XYZ file of C-alpha atoms in Angstrom:
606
model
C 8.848 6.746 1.153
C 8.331 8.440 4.302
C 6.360 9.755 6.847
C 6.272 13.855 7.444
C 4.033 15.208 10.180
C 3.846 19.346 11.268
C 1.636 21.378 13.787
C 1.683 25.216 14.697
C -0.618 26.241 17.326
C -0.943 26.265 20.781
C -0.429 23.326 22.073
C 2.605 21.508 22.833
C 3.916 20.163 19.474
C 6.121 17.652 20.819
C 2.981 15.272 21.629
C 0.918 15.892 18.698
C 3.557 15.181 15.918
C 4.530 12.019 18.182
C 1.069 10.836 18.079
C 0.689 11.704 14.144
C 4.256 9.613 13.174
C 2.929 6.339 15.323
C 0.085 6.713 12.610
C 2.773 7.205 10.246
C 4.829 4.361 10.813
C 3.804 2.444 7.815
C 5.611 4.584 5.423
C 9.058 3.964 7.138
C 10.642 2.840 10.403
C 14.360 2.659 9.998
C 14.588 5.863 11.612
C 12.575 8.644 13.309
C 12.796 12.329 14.374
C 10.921 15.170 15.825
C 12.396 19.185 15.850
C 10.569 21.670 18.098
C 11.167 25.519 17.368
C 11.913 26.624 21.071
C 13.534 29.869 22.692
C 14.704 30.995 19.274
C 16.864 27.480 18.657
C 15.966 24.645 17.615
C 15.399 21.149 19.692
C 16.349 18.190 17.503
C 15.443 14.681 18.783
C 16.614 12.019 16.793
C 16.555 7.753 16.813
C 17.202 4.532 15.392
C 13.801 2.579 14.396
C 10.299 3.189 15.168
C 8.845 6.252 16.383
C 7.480 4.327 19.549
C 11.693 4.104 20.292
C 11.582 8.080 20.195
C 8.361 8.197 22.303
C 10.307 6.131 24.878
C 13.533 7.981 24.355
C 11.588 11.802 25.476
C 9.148 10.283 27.838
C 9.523 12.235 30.995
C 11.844 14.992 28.829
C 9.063 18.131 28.228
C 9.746 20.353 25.425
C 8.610 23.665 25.284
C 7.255 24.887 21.985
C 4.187 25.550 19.994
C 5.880 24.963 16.779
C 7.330 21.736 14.955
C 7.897 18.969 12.907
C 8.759 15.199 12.955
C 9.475 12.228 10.266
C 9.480 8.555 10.497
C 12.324 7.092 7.320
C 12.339 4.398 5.190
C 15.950 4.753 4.148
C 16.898 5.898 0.485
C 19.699 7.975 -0.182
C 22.031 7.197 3.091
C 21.813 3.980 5.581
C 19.776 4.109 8.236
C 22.035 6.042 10.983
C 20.852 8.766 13.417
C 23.077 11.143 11.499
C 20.832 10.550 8.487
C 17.775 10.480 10.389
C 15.153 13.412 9.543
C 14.457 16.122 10.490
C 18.177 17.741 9.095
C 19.000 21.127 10.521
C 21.282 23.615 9.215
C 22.234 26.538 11.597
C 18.528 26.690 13.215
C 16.267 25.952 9.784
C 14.866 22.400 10.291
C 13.655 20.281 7.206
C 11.723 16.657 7.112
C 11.529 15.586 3.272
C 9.679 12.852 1.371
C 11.378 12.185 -2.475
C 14.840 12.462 -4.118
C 16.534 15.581 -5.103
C 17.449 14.901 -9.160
C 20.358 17.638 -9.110
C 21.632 16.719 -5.370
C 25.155 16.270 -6.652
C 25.506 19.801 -8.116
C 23.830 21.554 -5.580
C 25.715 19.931 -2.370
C 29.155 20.842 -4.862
C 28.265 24.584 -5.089
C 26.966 24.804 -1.362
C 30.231 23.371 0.016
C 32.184 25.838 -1.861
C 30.564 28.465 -0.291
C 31.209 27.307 3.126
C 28.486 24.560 3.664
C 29.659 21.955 6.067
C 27.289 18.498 5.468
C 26.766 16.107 8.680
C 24.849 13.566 6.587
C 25.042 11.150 3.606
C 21.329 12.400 2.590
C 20.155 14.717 -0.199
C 17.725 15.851 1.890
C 20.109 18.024 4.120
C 20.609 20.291 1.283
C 17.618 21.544 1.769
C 18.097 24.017 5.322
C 21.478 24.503 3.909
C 19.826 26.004 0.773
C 17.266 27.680 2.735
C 19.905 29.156 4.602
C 21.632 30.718 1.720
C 18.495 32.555 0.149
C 17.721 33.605 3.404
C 15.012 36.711 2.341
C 13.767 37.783 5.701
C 10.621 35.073 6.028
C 10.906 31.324 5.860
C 8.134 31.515 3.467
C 10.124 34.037 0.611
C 13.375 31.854 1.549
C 11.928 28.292 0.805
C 10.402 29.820 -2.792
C 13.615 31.101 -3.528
C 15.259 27.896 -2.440
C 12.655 26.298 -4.534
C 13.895 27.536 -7.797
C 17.080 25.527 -7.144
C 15.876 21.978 -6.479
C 14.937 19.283 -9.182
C 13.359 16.797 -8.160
C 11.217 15.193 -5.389
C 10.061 18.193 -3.247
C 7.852 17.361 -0.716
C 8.996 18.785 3.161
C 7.763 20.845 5.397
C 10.289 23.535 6.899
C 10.656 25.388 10.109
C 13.247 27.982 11.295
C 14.082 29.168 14.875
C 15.009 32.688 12.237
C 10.995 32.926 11.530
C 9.657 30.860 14.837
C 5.930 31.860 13.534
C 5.903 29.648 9.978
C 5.564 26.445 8.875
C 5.791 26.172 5.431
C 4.716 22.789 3.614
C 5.941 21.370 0.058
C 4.012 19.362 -2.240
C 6.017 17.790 -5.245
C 5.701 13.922 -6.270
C 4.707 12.643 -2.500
C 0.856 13.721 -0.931
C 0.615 15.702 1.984
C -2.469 17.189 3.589
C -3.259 20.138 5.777
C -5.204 20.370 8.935
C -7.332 22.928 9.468
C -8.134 23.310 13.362
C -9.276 26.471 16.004
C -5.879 28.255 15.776
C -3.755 25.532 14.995
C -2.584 23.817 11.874
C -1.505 20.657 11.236
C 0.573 18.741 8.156
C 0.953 15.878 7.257
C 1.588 12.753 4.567
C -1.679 10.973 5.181
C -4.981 12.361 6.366
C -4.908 9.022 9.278
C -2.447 10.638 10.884
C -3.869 14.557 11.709
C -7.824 12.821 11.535
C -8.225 13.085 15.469
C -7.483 16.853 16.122
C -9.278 17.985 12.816
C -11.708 16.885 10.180
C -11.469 19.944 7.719
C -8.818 19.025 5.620
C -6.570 20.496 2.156
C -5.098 18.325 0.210
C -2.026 19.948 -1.485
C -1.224 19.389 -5.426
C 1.728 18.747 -6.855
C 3.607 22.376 -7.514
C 1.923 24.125 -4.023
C 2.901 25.539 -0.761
C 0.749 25.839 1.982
C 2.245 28.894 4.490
C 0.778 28.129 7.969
C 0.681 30.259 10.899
C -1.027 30.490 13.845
C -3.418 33.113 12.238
C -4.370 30.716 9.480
C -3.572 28.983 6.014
C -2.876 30.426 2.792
C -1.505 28.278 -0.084
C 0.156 29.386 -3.413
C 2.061 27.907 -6.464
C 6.030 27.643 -6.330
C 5.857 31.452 -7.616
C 4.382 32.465 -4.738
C 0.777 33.099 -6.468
C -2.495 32.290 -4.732
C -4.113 28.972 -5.270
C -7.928 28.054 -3.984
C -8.921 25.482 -1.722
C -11.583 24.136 -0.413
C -11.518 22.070 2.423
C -12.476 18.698 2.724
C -14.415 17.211 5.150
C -12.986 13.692 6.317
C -14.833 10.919 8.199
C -12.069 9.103 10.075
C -13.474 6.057 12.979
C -10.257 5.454 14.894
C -11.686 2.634 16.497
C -10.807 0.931 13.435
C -7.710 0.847 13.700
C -7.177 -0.845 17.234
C -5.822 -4.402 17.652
C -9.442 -5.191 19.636
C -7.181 -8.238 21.543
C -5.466 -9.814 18.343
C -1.541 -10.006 19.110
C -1.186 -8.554 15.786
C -2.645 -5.922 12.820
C -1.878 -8.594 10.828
C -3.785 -11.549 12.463
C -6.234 -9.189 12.672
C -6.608 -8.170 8.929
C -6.603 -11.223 7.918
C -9.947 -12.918 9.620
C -11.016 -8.883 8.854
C -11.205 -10.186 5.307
C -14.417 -12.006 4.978
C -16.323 -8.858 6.233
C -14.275 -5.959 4.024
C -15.011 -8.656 0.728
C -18.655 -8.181 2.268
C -18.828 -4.593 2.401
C -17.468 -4.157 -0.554
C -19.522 -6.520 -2.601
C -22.469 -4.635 -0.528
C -21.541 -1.098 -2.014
C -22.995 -2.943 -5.188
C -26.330 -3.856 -4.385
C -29.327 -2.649 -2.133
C -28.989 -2.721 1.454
C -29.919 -6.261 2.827
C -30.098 -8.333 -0.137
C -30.810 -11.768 0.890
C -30.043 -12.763 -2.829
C -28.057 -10.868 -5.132
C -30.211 -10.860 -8.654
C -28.850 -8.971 -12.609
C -30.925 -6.381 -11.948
C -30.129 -5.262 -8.232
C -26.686 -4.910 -9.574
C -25.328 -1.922 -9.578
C -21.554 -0.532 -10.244
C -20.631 2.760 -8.968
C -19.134 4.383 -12.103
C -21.282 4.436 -15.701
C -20.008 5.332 -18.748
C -17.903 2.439 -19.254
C -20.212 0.473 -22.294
C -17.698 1.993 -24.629
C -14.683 0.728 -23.402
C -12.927 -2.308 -26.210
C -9.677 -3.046 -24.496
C -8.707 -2.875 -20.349
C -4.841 -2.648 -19.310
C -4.409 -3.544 -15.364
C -1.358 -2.094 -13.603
C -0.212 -2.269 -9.888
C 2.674 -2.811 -7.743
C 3.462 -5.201 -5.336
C 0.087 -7.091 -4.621
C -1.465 -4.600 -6.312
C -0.065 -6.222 -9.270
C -0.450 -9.389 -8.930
C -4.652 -8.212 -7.833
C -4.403 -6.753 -11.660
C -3.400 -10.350 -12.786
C -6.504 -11.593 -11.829
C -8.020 -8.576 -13.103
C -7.081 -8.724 -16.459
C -7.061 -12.834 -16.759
C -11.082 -12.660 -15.322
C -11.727 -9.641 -17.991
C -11.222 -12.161 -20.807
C -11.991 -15.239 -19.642
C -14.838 -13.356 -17.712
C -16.279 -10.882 -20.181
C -14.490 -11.649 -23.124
C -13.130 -8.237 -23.249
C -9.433 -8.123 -24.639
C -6.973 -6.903 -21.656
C -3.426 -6.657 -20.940
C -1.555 -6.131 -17.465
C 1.484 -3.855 -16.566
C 3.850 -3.527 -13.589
C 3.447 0.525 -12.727
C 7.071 0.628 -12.468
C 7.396 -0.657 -16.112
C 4.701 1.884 -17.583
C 6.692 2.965 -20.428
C 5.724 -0.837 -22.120
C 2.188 0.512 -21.973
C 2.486 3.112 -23.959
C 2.847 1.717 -27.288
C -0.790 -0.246 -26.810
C -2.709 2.570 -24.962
C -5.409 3.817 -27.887
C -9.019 4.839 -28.068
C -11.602 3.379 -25.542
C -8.782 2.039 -23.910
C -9.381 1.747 -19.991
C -6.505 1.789 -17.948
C -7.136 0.209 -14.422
C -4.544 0.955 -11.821
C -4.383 -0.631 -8.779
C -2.779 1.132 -5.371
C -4.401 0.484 -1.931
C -3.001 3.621 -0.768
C -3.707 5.757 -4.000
C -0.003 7.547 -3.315
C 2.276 4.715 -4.822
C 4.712 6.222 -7.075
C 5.451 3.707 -10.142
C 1.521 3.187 -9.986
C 0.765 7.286 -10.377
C 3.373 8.204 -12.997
C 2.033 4.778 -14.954
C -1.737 6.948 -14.367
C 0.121 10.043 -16.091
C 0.919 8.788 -18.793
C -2.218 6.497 -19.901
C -4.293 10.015 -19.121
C -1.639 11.834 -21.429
C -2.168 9.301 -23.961
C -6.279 9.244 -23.777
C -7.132 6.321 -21.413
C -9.597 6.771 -19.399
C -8.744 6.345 -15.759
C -9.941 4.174 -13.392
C -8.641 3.604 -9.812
C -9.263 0.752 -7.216
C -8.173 1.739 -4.273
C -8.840 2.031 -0.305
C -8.095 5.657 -0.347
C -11.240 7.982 -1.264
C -8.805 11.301 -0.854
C -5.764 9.797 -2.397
C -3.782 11.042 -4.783
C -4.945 8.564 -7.527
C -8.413 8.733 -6.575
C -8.379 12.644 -6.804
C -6.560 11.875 -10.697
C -8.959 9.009 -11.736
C -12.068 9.763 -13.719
C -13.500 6.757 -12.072
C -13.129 5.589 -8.492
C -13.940 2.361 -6.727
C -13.073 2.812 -3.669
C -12.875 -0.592 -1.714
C -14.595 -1.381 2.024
C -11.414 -2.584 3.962
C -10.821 0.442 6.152
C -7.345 1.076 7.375
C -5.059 -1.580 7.328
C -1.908 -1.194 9.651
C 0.590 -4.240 8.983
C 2.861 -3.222 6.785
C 1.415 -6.436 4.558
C -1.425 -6.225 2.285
C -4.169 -8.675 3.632
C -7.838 -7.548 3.625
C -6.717 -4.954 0.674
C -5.392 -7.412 -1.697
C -8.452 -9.409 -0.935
C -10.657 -6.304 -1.773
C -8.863 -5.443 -4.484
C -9.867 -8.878 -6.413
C -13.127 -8.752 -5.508
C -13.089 -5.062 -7.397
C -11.591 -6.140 -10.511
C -14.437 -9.131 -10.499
C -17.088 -6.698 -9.876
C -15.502 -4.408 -12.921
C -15.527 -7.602 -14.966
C -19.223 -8.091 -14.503
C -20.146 -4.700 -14.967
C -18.171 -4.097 -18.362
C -19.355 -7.612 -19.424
C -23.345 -6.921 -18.590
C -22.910 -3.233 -20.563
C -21.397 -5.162 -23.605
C -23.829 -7.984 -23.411
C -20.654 -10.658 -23.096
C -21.499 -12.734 -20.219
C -24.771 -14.522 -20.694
C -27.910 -13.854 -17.680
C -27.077 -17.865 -16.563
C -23.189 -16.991 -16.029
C -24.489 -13.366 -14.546
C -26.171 -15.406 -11.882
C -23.860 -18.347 -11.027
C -20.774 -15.122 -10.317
C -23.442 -13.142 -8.202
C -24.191 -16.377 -6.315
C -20.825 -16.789 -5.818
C -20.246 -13.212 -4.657
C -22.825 -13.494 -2.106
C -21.475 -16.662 -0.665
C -17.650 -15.405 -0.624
C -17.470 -13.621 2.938
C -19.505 -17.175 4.434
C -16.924 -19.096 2.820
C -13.691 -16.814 3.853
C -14.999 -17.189 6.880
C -14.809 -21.016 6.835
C -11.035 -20.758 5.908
C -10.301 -18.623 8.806
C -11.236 -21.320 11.268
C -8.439 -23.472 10.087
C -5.981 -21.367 11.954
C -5.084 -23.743 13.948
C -4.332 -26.327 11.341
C -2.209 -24.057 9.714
C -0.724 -23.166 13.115
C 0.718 -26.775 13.404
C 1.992 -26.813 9.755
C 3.603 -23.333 10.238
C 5.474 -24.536 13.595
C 6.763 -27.580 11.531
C 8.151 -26.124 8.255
C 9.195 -22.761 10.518
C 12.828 -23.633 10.008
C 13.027 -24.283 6.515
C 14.745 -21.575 4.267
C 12.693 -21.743 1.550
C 9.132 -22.082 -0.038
C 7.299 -22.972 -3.331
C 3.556 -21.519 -3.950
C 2.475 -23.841 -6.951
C -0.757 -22.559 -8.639
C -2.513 -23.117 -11.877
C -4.973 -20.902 -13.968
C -5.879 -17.898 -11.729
C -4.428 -19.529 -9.071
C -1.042 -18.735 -10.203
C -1.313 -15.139 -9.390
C -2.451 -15.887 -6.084
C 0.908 -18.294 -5.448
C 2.555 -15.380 -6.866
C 1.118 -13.374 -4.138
C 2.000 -15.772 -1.426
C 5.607 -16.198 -2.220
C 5.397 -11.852 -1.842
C 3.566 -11.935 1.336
C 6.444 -15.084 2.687
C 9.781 -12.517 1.717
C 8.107 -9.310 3.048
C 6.571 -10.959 6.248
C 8.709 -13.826 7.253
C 11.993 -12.696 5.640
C 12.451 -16.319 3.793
C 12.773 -16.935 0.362
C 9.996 -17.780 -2.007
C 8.809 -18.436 -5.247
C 5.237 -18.669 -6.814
C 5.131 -21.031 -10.202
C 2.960 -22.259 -12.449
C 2.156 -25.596 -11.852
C 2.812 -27.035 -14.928
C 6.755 -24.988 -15.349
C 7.752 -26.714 -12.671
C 9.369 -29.596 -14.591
C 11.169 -26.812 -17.051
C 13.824 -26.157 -14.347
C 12.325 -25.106 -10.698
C 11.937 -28.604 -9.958
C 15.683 -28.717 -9.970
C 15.583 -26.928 -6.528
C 12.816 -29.425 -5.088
C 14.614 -32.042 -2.242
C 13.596 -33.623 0.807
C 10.974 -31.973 3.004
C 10.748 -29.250 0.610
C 8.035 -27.169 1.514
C 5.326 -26.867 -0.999
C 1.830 -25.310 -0.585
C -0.318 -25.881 -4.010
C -3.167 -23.662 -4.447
C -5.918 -25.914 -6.473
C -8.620 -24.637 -9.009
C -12.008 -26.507 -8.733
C -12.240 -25.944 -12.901
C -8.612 -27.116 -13.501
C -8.603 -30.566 -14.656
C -8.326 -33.071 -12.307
C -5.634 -35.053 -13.994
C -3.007 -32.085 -14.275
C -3.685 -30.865 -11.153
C -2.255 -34.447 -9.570
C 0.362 -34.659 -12.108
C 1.783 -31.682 -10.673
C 1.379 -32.751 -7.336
C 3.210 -36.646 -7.983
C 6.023 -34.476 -9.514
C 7.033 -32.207 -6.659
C 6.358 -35.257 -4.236
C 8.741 -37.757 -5.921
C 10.898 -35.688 -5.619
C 10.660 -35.629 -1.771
C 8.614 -31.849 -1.153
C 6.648 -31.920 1.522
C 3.094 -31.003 0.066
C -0.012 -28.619 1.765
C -2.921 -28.626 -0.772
C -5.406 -26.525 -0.736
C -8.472 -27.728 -3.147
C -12.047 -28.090 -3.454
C -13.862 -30.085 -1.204
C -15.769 -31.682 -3.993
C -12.249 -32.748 -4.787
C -11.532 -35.859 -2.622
C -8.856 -37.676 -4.493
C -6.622 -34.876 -3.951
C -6.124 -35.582 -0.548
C -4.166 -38.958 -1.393
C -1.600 -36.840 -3.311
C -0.335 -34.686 -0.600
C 0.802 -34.944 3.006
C -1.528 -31.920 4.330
C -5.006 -31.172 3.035
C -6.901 -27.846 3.353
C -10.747 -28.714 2.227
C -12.175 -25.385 0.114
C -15.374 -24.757 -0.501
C -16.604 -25.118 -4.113
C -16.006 -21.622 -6.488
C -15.762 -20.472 -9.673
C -12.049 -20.067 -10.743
C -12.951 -16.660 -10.511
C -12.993 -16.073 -6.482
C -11.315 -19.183 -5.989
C -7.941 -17.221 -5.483
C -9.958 -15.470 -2.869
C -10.564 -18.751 -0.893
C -7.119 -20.247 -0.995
C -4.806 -17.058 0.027
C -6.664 -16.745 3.518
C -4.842 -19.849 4.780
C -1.929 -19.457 2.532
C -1.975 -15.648 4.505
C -2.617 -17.447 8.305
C 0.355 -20.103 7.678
C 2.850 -17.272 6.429
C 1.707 -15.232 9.674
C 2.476 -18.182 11.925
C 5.845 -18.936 10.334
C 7.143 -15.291 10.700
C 5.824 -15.872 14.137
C 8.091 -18.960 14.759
C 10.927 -17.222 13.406
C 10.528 -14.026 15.843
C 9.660 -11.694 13.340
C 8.096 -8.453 13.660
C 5.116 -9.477 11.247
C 3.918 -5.797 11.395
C 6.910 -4.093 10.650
C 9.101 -6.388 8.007
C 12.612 -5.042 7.708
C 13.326 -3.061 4.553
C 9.504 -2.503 3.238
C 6.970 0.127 4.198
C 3.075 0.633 3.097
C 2.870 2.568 0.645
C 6.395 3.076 -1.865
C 6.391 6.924 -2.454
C 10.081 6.550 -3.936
């Protein structure tokens, strides 16, 4: 995964592909890199890090030229080095790449034998090299015939001081978009990051090149054929994605929870609704009343939000469902059949595992349906139903507000498929939309424990590892936690089922272990404390958070976090916002750069 940003026009290209790869920075930061077609050569300007290092590293340096492009890397083939930065040049032909070149090994072989010399440990750097060789007069005719030589991931875009009037763009397995401005042209992996100089947008397939000049755009197939667009017009509010004061995007996401699980509840009913009745309901996507079995499938937190998914489908609606991790599609295949709905879950829509799992339940007759928080994704544009969730961008490399909206999607999916198929009864139908519309009031609640979980987070900062103990749907949610603790705060972490504890993880449990247990209100009571006297026996420090109907639990445990009442359905939803707060402030004890976790990016392309 990485970020790729272009522009040809006339302005100075320098400062708009800087701007686009700070918008990029999500998709990698172990190294960034901007080349700038200039007097016939080409200017390469290359860093350790995060693009805001290569902003500070040119500030005050101008750079002539009209013509460009820049990447920000999450490091695959080749460690993070400046020598293996992007963009890679060969003689004056530049390249930035997203993806992994299947027949790299052959290909480097056969150029070095014909005089090649490599600087990098990267596949990518094959590419000018290539370029080079099947030089046909045009950058354009060069990269086609280049293109017939490359397996593999082949998404780049390509500039050459030998043709300083094209930029040519590759789409294959990773999205990019084109911007369509007054004489100028812009490319780039993610619509965010070209939205403020253009709103007309093209969003390339897989198998297309988009030729850009300063004259215009014309796009084709890898044969060089013509291909029709039409372009897009995309509403982008880059107010949104400010700080607005908090010290982090993370902080911020987090208490932005309540109102995205509002707004996206909202997109369900009538505007207003001071109650939220059966028949006011209404679920963006019909069609679905033939549907007898639902498979979830996600990565990451997307995953574990398809957990819940598929365990409130049948305890929910009584429909039968089954979950897969995207990166393990091929299990899938063997139970994908007729009416069979296959839900995938990606809050950026471009996750790789996630599409290639899509593929193949579409070649096998699913019908597709997509949650995600990206309306001109890749996924969404594949899907034959969207629901696209209310959380609007999310920056932190961690998913907060999207996870959140992501549950509250599968539970509004539940109640849709179980209203068409007549499985939930009206009385049920009304206690889960009374629930809905007190969720956001009650997120809200949990947000003003922050400082509560401030405290705890200052006094377990220093331990080395964590246990997220949940039963029921809860366990998911734990699941989630222990995620959100290794990517964020860099510590070790492990989510379990409350009652698996005693078959072996227990055996890791000592003094001052710390232990946050995420309680169900519809969990028996008795189990729930069990579970609790276990872990402290054996001298964990315990955080509970539980009902606050649930007073006896607060003799079990050393800290107490009071939850308002739910059904097990949402209560996940309730106990992750101060799970997410007290992971936030222990990365912050620790020093960590909460926004920008080593090793992980947003959305995993690779």
């Amino acid at each position: 995964m990485s970020g790729i940003a272009g522009y040809i026009g006339h302005r100075n290209a320098k400062e708009i592909i800087l701007d686009a790869l700070a918008r990029l920075e999500y998709r990698g930061y172990d190294s960034s890199g901007i080349a700038i077609i200039s007097g016939g050569g080409v200017r390469l300007h290359r860093t350790l890090g995060r693009p805001a290092g290569l902003v500070e590293k040119l500030r005050g340096r101008p750079i002539a030229g009209n013509l460009g492009i820049g990447h920000t890397r999450w490091a695959s083939h080749g460690k993070p080095s400046i020598r293996n930065a992007h963009p890679l040049v060969a003689d004056t032909t530049a390249v930035a790449h997203n993806g992994i070149i299947d027949n790299a090994v052959a290909l480097k072989e056969s150029l070095v034998k014909k005089g090649a010399r490599f600087k990098s440990e990267t596949d990518t750097e094959i590419l000018p090299h290539l370029i080079n060789l099947h030089w046909k007069g045009t950058l354009l005719e060069s990269v086609l015939a280049a293109l017939k030589k490359v397996e593999g991931g082949l998404t780049f875009c390509a500039v050459s001081g030998r043709d300083p009037d094209q930029l040519v763009v590759v789409c294959k397995g990773n999205p990019m978009v084109i911007g369509l401005g007054e004489g100028e042209y812009l490319a780039a992996s993610d619509a965010t990051a070209i939205a403020p100089y253009t709103d007309r947008m093209v969003f390339l397939r897989d198998g297309e090149v988009a030729l850009l000049s300063r004259e215009g755009a014309q796009f084709m197939d890898f044969q060089g054929r013509p291909v029709e667009h039409t372009p897009q017009k995309i509403a982008w509010n880059p107010v949104m994605a400010e700080k607005r004061g908090y010290r982090h995007f993370l902080l911020k996401e987090i208490v932005e929870s309540p109102r995205a699980a509002r707004e996206t509840i909202a997109a369900c009913f009538p505007p207003k609704s001071e109650r939220f009745l059966p028949e006011q309901f209404s679920f963006p996507c019909a069609g679905l009343e033939k549907v007898k079995k639902v498979i979830f499938s996600g990565s990451g937190s997307s995953y574990f939000a398809a957990m819940l998914g598929q365990w409130v489908c049948e305890s929910v609606a009584g429909i039968p469902a089954s979950r897969v991790i995207a990166s393990e599609h091929h299990f899938a295949q063997r139970i994908i059949e007729n009416n069979t709905l296959y839900v995938a879950a990606s809050q950026s829509g471009e996750t790789r595992d996630t599409l290639e799992s899509a593929r193949i339940a579409l070649q096998k007759g699913a019908r597709l349906f997509a949650v995600t928080n990206n309306a001109s994704s890749t996924l969404a544009r594949m899907a034959h139903d969207v629901f696209v969730t209310r959380s609007g961008p999310e920056i932190s490399i961690a998913s907060s507000k999207t996870f959140t909206t992501m549950v509250v999607a599968m539970v509004l999916l539940t109640l849709h498929l179980g209203r068409g198929r007549k499985t939930i009864p009206p009385e049920e139908q009304e206690k889960l939309l009374n629930a809905l519309h007190a969720l956001p009031g009650q997120m809200e609640q949990m947000v003003t424990y922050e400082t509560t979980l401030r405290r705890l987070a200052e006094k377990f900062a220093h331990h080395r590892s964590f246990f997220f103990v949940g039963r029921g749907l809860q366990y998911p949610a734990a699941l989630y936690a222990a995620l959100m603790m290794k990517e964020v705060a860099n510590i070790h972490a492990e989510g379990l089922v409350g009652g698996e504890i005693k078959h072996g993880p227990i055996s890791l449990v000592e003094k001052d272990t710390p232990v946050m247990y995420l309680a169900n209100q519809e969990t028996p009571a008795h189990e729930i404390l069990n579970d609790m006297d276990e872990l402290r026996a054996r001298g964990a420090t315990l955080i509970a958070t539980g009902a606050s109907a649930f007073p006896e639990m607060r003799n079990h445990c050393d800290e107490h976090i009071a939850v308002p009442p739910a059904p097990d359905a949402l209560a996940p939803l309730l106990a992750i916002v101060p799970a997410q707060l007290f992971i936030y402030y222990v990365a912050l004890y620790n020093k960590k750069d909460v926004d920008r976790p080593r090793n992980v990016a947003k959305s995993v392309t690779v």
